[in-house]
Coordinates of C-alpha atoms and ligand atoms in Angstrom, one line a residue:
M10 CA 79.3 142.5 91.3
A11 CA 76.8 142.3 93.5
K12 CA 78.0 143.0 97.1
L13 CA 77.7 139.8 99.3
K14 CA 74.6 139.0 102.5
W15 CA 76.7 139.6 106.0
G16 CA 75.0 138.8 109.0
M17 CA 76.1 137.9 112.5
I18 CA 75.6 136.2 115.8
G19 CA 77.4 138.0 119.0
G20 CA 79.7 140.8 119.4
G21 CA 76.7 142.9 120.2
E22 CA 77.9 146.2 121.8
G23 CA 80.5 146.7 124.7
S24 CA 82.2 143.6 123.4
Q25 CA 86.0 142.4 122.3
I26 CA 85.5 141.3 119.1
G27 CA 82.4 142.6 117.5
P28 CA 84.0 145.7 116.5
A29 CA 86.8 144.0 114.4
H30 CA 84.3 142.2 113.0
R31 CA 82.2 145.1 111.7
L32 CA 85.2 147.1 110.5
G33 CA 86.8 144.3 109.0
A34 CA 83.5 142.6 106.5
L35 CA 82.7 146.3 105.8
A36 CA 85.7 147.4 105.3
D37 CA 86.3 146.8 101.4
G38 CA 82.7 146.9 100.0
K39 CA 82.0 143.3 99.7
F40 CA 79.5 142.4 102.3
E41 CA 76.9 144.6 103.6
F42 CA 75.2 143.6 107.1
T43 CA 72.3 142.7 106.8
A44 CA 71.2 139.8 109.4
A45 CA 71.6 139.8 113.4
A46 CA 71.6 139.2 116.9
L47 CA 74.3 140.3 118.3
D48 CA 73.7 139.6 122.9
H49 CA 72.3 137.3 124.6
R50 CA 69.6 139.8 125.9
A51 CA 67.4 139.8 122.9
E52 CA 65.5 142.9 122.6
I53 CA 69.1 144.7 123.7
G54 CA 70.4 142.5 120.6
R55 CA 67.2 143.8 118.7
D56 CA 68.3 147.9 119.5
Y57 CA 71.6 147.6 119.2
A58 CA 71.3 145.5 115.8
Q59 CA 68.3 148.6 114.9
R60 CA 70.6 151.6 116.0
L61 CA 74.4 149.6 113.8
G62 CA 71.7 150.0 110.4
I63 CA 70.1 146.9 110.3
V64 CA 66.1 146.4 109.3
K65 CA 63.6 145.3 111.5
D66 CA 62.4 142.2 110.6
R67 CA 66.4 140.8 110.0
A68 CA 67.5 142.8 113.9
Y69 CA 66.6 139.2 115.8
G70 CA 66.2 138.7 119.3
D71 CA 68.3 134.9 119.8
W72 CA 70.6 132.3 117.1
Q73 CA 67.4 130.2 116.5
E74 CA 64.6 133.1 115.8
M75 CA 67.9 133.7 113.1
L76 CA 68.5 130.6 111.3
A77 CA 64.5 130.4 110.9
G78 CA 64.1 133.8 109.4
E79 CA 67.1 134.0 107.1
K80 CA 66.6 129.9 106.0
S81 CA 63.1 130.5 105.1
R82 CA 64.3 133.6 102.5
T83 CA 64.9 133.8 98.9
D84 CA 67.4 136.9 99.3
R85 CA 69.4 134.6 102.8
I86 CA 72.6 136.0 104.3
D87 CA 75.8 134.3 102.3
L88 CA 77.5 134.4 104.9
V89 CA 77.3 134.6 109.4
T90 CA 80.3 135.0 111.6
V91 CA 80.2 133.2 115.4
A92 CA 81.2 135.6 117.7
T93 CA 79.7 134.6 121.6
P94 CA 81.5 133.3 124.0
N95 CA 83.2 129.4 123.2
A96 CA 80.9 127.0 124.8
T97 CA 78.4 128.0 121.9
H98 CA 80.4 127.8 118.6
F99 CA 79.6 124.1 118.1
E100 CA 75.7 124.3 118.2
I101 CA 75.2 127.5 116.1
T102 CA 78.0 126.2 113.7
K103 CA 77.0 123.2 113.1
S104 CA 72.9 124.6 113.0
F105 CA 74.1 127.2 110.0
L106 CA 76.3 125.1 108.0
E107 CA 73.3 122.1 107.8
A108 CA 70.7 124.3 106.7
G109 CA 73.3 125.4 104.4
F110 CA 75.1 129.1 105.0
N111 CA 78.3 130.0 105.4
V112 CA 80.3 130.2 108.2
L113 CA 83.0 132.1 110.0
C114 CA 84.0 130.5 113.1
E115 CA 86.0 132.6 116.3
K116 CA 88.6 131.1 117.9
P117 CA 88.8 128.2 119.6
M118 CA 86.0 126.3 117.0
T119 CA 84.5 123.5 119.3
M120 CA 84.9 123.1 123.0
T121 CA 85.9 119.1 122.4
V122 CA 88.3 117.2 120.1
E123 CA 84.3 115.0 118.6
E124 CA 81.9 118.6 117.9
G125 CA 85.4 119.7 115.8
E126 CA 84.8 116.8 113.5
D127 CA 81.8 117.4 113.4
I128 CA 82.5 120.6 112.0
V129 CA 85.0 119.1 110.1
R130 CA 82.2 116.4 108.3
I131 CA 79.7 118.7 108.3
A132 CA 81.0 121.9 106.7
Q133 CA 81.8 118.7 103.7
A134 CA 79.3 117.8 103.4
S135 CA 77.2 120.4 102.6
G136 CA 80.3 121.9 100.8
K137 CA 79.4 125.1 102.1
I138 CA 82.7 127.2 103.2
C139 CA 83.7 126.9 106.8
A140 CA 87.0 129.3 108.1
V141 CA 87.7 129.4 111.3
N142 CA 89.4 133.7 113.1
Y143 CA 93.0 132.5 113.4
C144 CA 92.4 136.3 111.4
Y145 CA 96.7 137.5 112.4
S146 CA 97.9 134.9 109.6
A147 CA 95.9 137.5 107.4
Y148 CA 98.4 140.8 108.0
P149 CA 99.7 140.8 104.9
M150 CA 103.9 139.9 105.7
V151 CA 102.7 137.2 107.9
R152 CA 101.5 136.0 103.9
Q153 CA 104.4 136.9 103.5
A154 CA 106.4 134.7 105.7
R155 CA 104.9 131.9 104.6
A156 CA 104.8 132.5 100.9
M157 CA 108.8 132.7 101.4
V158 CA 109.1 129.3 103.1
Q159 CA 107.2 128.1 100.4
A160 CA 109.1 129.2 98.4
G161 CA 112.6 127.5 100.1
E162 CA 114.0 130.9 100.6
L163 CA 114.1 129.6 104.9
G164 CA 115.5 125.9 103.4
Q165 CA 113.6 123.1 105.6
P166 CA 112.3 125.1 108.7
R167 CA 114.3 123.4 112.2
L168 CA 112.9 125.5 114.7
V169 CA 110.1 127.6 115.5
V170 CA 110.3 129.6 118.3
T171 CA 106.2 131.4 118.8
N172 CA 104.9 133.9 122.4
F173 CA 101.5 135.1 122.8
A174 CA 102.1 136.0 126.4
H175 CA 100.8 139.0 128.2
G176 CA 100.5 140.3 131.5
H177 CA 96.8 141.6 131.3
H178 CA 95.7 139.2 133.9
A179 CA 98.4 139.0 136.6
D180 CA 96.7 141.1 139.7
A181 CA 96.1 138.8 141.7
T182 CA 94.0 139.9 143.5
D183 CA 91.6 141.2 141.1
A184 CA 91.3 137.6 140.3
D185 CA 88.1 137.0 141.1
N186 CA 86.7 140.3 139.3
P187 CA 83.6 138.4 136.9
R188 CA 85.3 139.9 133.5
L189 CA 88.2 137.6 134.3
R190 CA 87.5 134.7 136.1
W191 CA 84.8 132.8 133.7
R192 CA 88.4 132.2 131.1
Y193 CA 89.8 130.6 134.4
D194 CA 86.4 128.3 135.5
P195 CA 86.3 125.0 133.9
A196 CA 82.0 125.0 133.5
L197 CA 82.6 128.9 131.5
A198 CA 86.1 127.8 129.6
G199 CA 86.3 124.2 129.3
V200 CA 89.5 122.3 129.7
S201 CA 91.9 124.7 128.8
G202 CA 92.3 128.8 130.1
Q203 CA 95.3 130.6 128.5
F204 CA 96.2 128.2 126.1
A205 CA 93.4 127.4 124.8
D206 CA 92.3 131.4 124.6
C207 CA 95.6 132.4 122.9
G208 CA 98.2 130.2 123.1
I209 CA 96.1 128.3 120.0
H210 CA 96.9 131.9 118.1
A211 CA 100.6 130.8 118.0
L212 CA 100.3 127.1 117.4
H213 CA 97.8 128.0 114.3
M214 CA 100.5 130.7 113.3
A215 CA 103.9 128.0 113.6
S216 CA 101.2 125.8 110.9
F217 CA 100.5 128.3 108.9
I218 CA 104.0 129.9 108.3
C219 CA 105.7 126.1 107.9
D220 CA 102.8 125.2 105.9
D221 CA 103.0 122.3 108.1
D222 CA 101.2 120.2 110.8
V223 CA 101.1 120.0 114.2
T224 CA 101.4 115.8 115.1
T225 CA 102.9 115.4 118.4
L226 CA 103.2 117.7 122.2
S227 CA 104.7 117.7 125.5
A228 CA 103.4 120.1 127.6
D229 CA 103.6 122.2 131.0
F230 CA 100.2 123.8 132.7
V231 CA 100.7 126.3 136.0
S232 CA 98.0 128.4 137.7
T233 CA 100.4 131.5 138.2
I234 CA 97.2 132.5 140.7
P235 CA 96.0 129.6 142.9
S236 CA 92.8 130.4 142.8
R237 CA 92.6 130.1 139.8
V238 CA 91.2 126.1 138.0
L239 CA 92.3 126.4 134.6
E240 CA 96.1 127.6 133.0
D241 CA 97.3 130.7 132.8
D242 CA 100.5 129.8 131.5
A243 CA 102.0 127.5 129.3
M244 CA 104.6 126.1 127.6
V245 CA 104.4 124.0 124.6
N246 CA 106.9 121.7 122.8
F247 CA 106.2 120.0 119.8
R248 CA 106.5 118.5 116.6
M249 CA 105.6 119.1 112.8
G250 CA 105.1 116.1 110.0
R251 CA 108.3 117.1 108.7
G252 CA 110.3 117.0 111.7
T253 CA 110.8 121.1 112.7
V254 CA 111.3 121.1 116.3
G255 CA 108.4 124.0 118.5
R256 CA 108.7 125.7 121.5
L257 CA 105.4 127.9 122.2
W258 CA 104.9 130.1 125.5
T259 CA 102.1 131.2 126.3
S260 CA 101.0 133.4 129.5
S261 CA 98.5 136.1 130.8
V262 CA 100.8 137.0 133.3
A263 CA 103.2 138.7 132.3
V264 CA 103.7 141.8 133.3
G265 CA 105.4 143.9 131.3
R266 CA 104.3 142.6 127.8
Q267 CA 100.9 144.7 126.4
H268 CA 99.9 141.6 123.1
G269 CA 103.4 139.5 123.4
F270 CA 102.3 137.5 120.1
D271 CA 105.1 137.1 117.8
I272 CA 107.3 134.1 115.6
Q273 CA 110.2 133.3 114.8
I274 CA 111.5 130.9 111.7
F275 CA 115.1 129.2 111.9
G276 CA 115.7 127.4 108.5
E277 CA 119.0 126.0 106.9
T278 CA 119.3 128.7 104.8
G279 CA 118.0 131.7 107.3
G280 CA 115.4 132.7 109.9
L281 CA 112.7 135.2 110.4
R282 CA 110.6 137.0 112.2
W283 CA 107.1 138.6 112.9
A284 CA 105.3 140.6 115.8
S285 CA 101.8 141.4 115.8
E286 CA 103.0 144.5 118.0
Q287 CA 105.3 145.5 114.5
P288 CA 103.2 143.7 112.2
N289 CA 104.1 145.3 109.6
Q290 CA 107.7 144.6 109.5
L291 CA 109.3 141.1 109.1
I292 CA 112.9 140.3 109.7
Y293 CA 115.3 138.2 107.4
T294 CA 118.4 136.6 108.1
P295 CA 119.9 134.5 105.2
V296 CA 122.6 132.5 107.2
G297 CA 125.8 134.3 106.6
G298 CA 124.5 137.6 105.4
R299 CA 123.1 141.0 107.1
T300 CA 119.2 141.3 108.6
Q301 CA 117.1 143.2 106.6
I302 CA 113.8 144.7 107.2
I303 CA 110.8 143.8 104.3
E304 CA 108.2 146.2 105.1
K305 CA 105.1 146.5 103.9
G306 CA 103.9 148.0 100.7
E307 CA 107.6 147.6 99.5
A308 CA 108.1 146.7 96.3
G309 CA 108.8 142.2 95.7
L310 CA 106.4 140.6 97.7
C311 CA 104.0 138.1 97.0
D312 CA 101.0 138.8 95.5
D313 CA 98.8 138.1 99.0
A314 CA 101.2 140.2 100.9
M315 CA 100.0 143.1 97.7
R316 CA 96.8 142.2 97.3
L317 CA 95.9 142.8 100.9
S318 CA 97.5 145.7 102.0
R319 CA 95.8 148.4 101.4
V320 CA 97.3 152.3 102.2
P321 CA 101.1 153.2 100.9
I322 CA 104.0 151.9 102.6
A323 CA 105.2 153.4 105.7
H324 CA 101.2 153.4 106.8
P325 CA 99.8 151.3 110.0
E326 CA 96.4 149.4 108.4
G327 CA 96.4 146.9 112.4
F328 CA 94.1 144.4 113.3
P329 CA 90.7 145.6 112.2
L330 CA 92.2 145.6 108.2
A331 CA 93.9 141.0 108.8
V332 CA 90.7 140.9 109.7
A333 CA 89.3 142.3 106.9
N334 CA 91.8 140.6 104.3
I335 CA 89.5 137.3 105.6
Y336 CA 86.6 138.4 104.6
C337 CA 88.0 139.3 101.2
D338 CA 89.7 135.8 101.0
L339 CA 85.6 135.3 103.0
A340 CA 83.9 136.9 99.5
D341 CA 87.1 135.2 96.9
A342 CA 86.1 132.2 98.1
I343 CA 82.0 132.6 97.7
N344 CA 82.6 133.4 95.0
G345 CA 84.1 130.6 93.1
E346 CA 88.0 131.8 93.8
A347 CA 90.7 129.6 95.5
R348 CA 92.0 131.0 98.9
D349 CA 94.1 128.4 100.2
A350 CA 94.9 130.5 102.9
L351 CA 91.9 130.9 104.4
P352 CA 91.4 129.5 108.0
S353 CA 89.1 126.4 107.4
A354 CA 87.4 123.7 109.8
T355 CA 90.4 121.7 110.1
D356 CA 92.5 124.4 111.4
G357 CA 89.9 124.6 113.7
L358 CA 89.9 120.9 115.0
R359 CA 93.3 120.7 115.3
S360 CA 93.9 123.5 117.6
M361 CA 91.3 122.0 119.4
M362 CA 93.1 118.4 119.4
A363 CA 96.2 120.5 120.5
V364 CA 93.6 121.2 124.0
H365 CA 93.0 117.9 125.3
T366 CA 96.5 116.8 123.8
A367 CA 98.2 119.5 126.0
V368 CA 95.9 119.5 128.6
K369 CA 96.6 115.6 129.2
S370 CA 100.1 115.8 128.6
T371 CA 100.3 118.0 131.2
K372 CA 98.3 115.8 133.5
A373 CA 101.3 112.7 133.0
N374 CA 103.9 115.6 133.7
G375 CA 104.6 116.4 130.9
A376 CA 104.4 113.0 128.8
W377 CA 104.4 113.3 124.8
M378 CA 101.6 112.4 123.0
D379 CA 100.2 112.2 119.4
A380 CA 98.2 116.0 118.5
R381 CA 97.1 114.8 115.4
P382 CA 93.4 114.7 115.4
P383 CA 91.9 111.2 115.2
M384 CA 90.2 111.9 111.1
F385 CA 93.6 112.2 110.2
R386 CA 96.1 108.7 111.7
Ligands
NAI842 P1 82.4 139.5 124.8 O1 82.0 139.1 126.0 O2 82.9 141.1 124.9 O3 81.7 139.7 123.5 C1 80.2 137.8 123.8 C2 79.0 139.3 123.3 O4 78.3 137.6 122.7 C3 78.2 139.9 123.6 O5 78.1 141.0 123.1 C4 77.1 138.8 124.3 O6 75.9 139.2 124.7 C5 76.7 138.5 123.1 N1 76.4 136.8 123.5 C6 76.3 136.0 124.7 N2 75.6 135.2 124.0 C7 75.6 135.0 122.5 C8 74.4 134.2 122.3 N3 73.9 132.3 122.5 N4 73.4 134.5 121.0 C9 74.1 135.7 120.9 N5 75.0 136.5 121.2 C10 75.7 136.4 121.6 O7 83.1 138.3 123.9 P2 84.7 138.3 122.9 O8 85.6 138.3 124.1 O9 84.3 139.6 121.9 O10 84.3 137.2 122.4 C11 83.7 137.0 121.9 C12 84.6 134.9 121.0 O11 85.2 135.5 120.2 C13 85.7 134.4 121.9 O12 84.7 132.8 121.7 C14 86.8 134.5 121.3 O13 87.1 133.8 121.8 C15 86.7 135.2 120.2 N6 88.3 136.5 120.0 C16 89.0 135.9 119.4 C17 89.4 137.1 118.7 C18 90.3 137.1 117.7 O14 91.5 137.4 118.2 N7 90.7 136.4 116.9 C19 89.9 137.8 120.2 C20 88.7 138.6 121.1 C21 87.5 137.2 121.2

């Protein structure tokens, strides 16, 4: 099958997430890197794109130029990735969907719930794919966890506990460093700092594995470093549609924790644990039985866990290949195969609703609130 043509906006030289997208998109030979507007500085972006092998007339200075250029081509790109800072996601994603492109947007998909609903409607009307990069959901053993819950191996999940708590913004003397400061500045980051940055990965993971949606939540946001306007620590309690109780802690001041993302699901007949720092292992305990380690690459895993593992048992694959799994599913979906696990615009909208509901709940001293997007009530 011919390779699909892939374009990228943002993710320029030195960016945090750009390399993971390039490694991921190109890992399996399903995409070729064809067009890009990589940087907010036009010439620097054009230069870097050409150094990465993009031909001159498709190394664009900005996304508007890229949209105009690609729209008019007969060999236009099949997929564009939006990996720019958060406040630009809505405008770029909307414009490319409306012009008939498939889009992979970084999280958070938008800044407001209304924008999120717009994207869901536009994606539906266009018939194009709008995926959101909740890439942790594409680790093979996370797919295995979801398959085990769906197969009833845990019974009904009673409780889900998830953390995404790291300590990399804990130094108060560095809090005014421009690289950190914008994340806690409402003008640049929106209504939420740490929860919108990391917490929504954990919330998406809870919904993804339990195959259920968050319905209500109660939040406690706090800025532990007083100069920060937005929260650097948050505790969010939530409930899901089938009654599962959820507990989520996210923090950027948890000194000593590195990546700090893990999840436990406690069901009627068994429990599961997965952690992003040991992504090849899923820890399973049946009620009354011994704890077992289920290993990526061993026999008997679900189809998705087998399909998305590339190297033999005990060899680490890691983060860029989790992103590659998102691109594998995207390539399949573009070619007409059903890939239901691919995080969608609806997931992006649900996250945005959770963020805004959590901010309101915090202001109301942790009052429980409806966290379902208005269009799904
Ligand atoms: P960054 O600040 O390291 O890099 C942003 C890049 O976008 C830079 O190269 C910049 O020049 C470019 N850029 C900015 N505005 C642009 C524009 N209008 N047009 C073209 N290029 C533009 O940011 P980082 O950390 O890479 O984050 C980017 C996005 O990825 C954010 O939305 C962030 O939330 C998300 N992210 C997602 C992760 C995940 O696990 N899914 C992990 C890290 C970031």
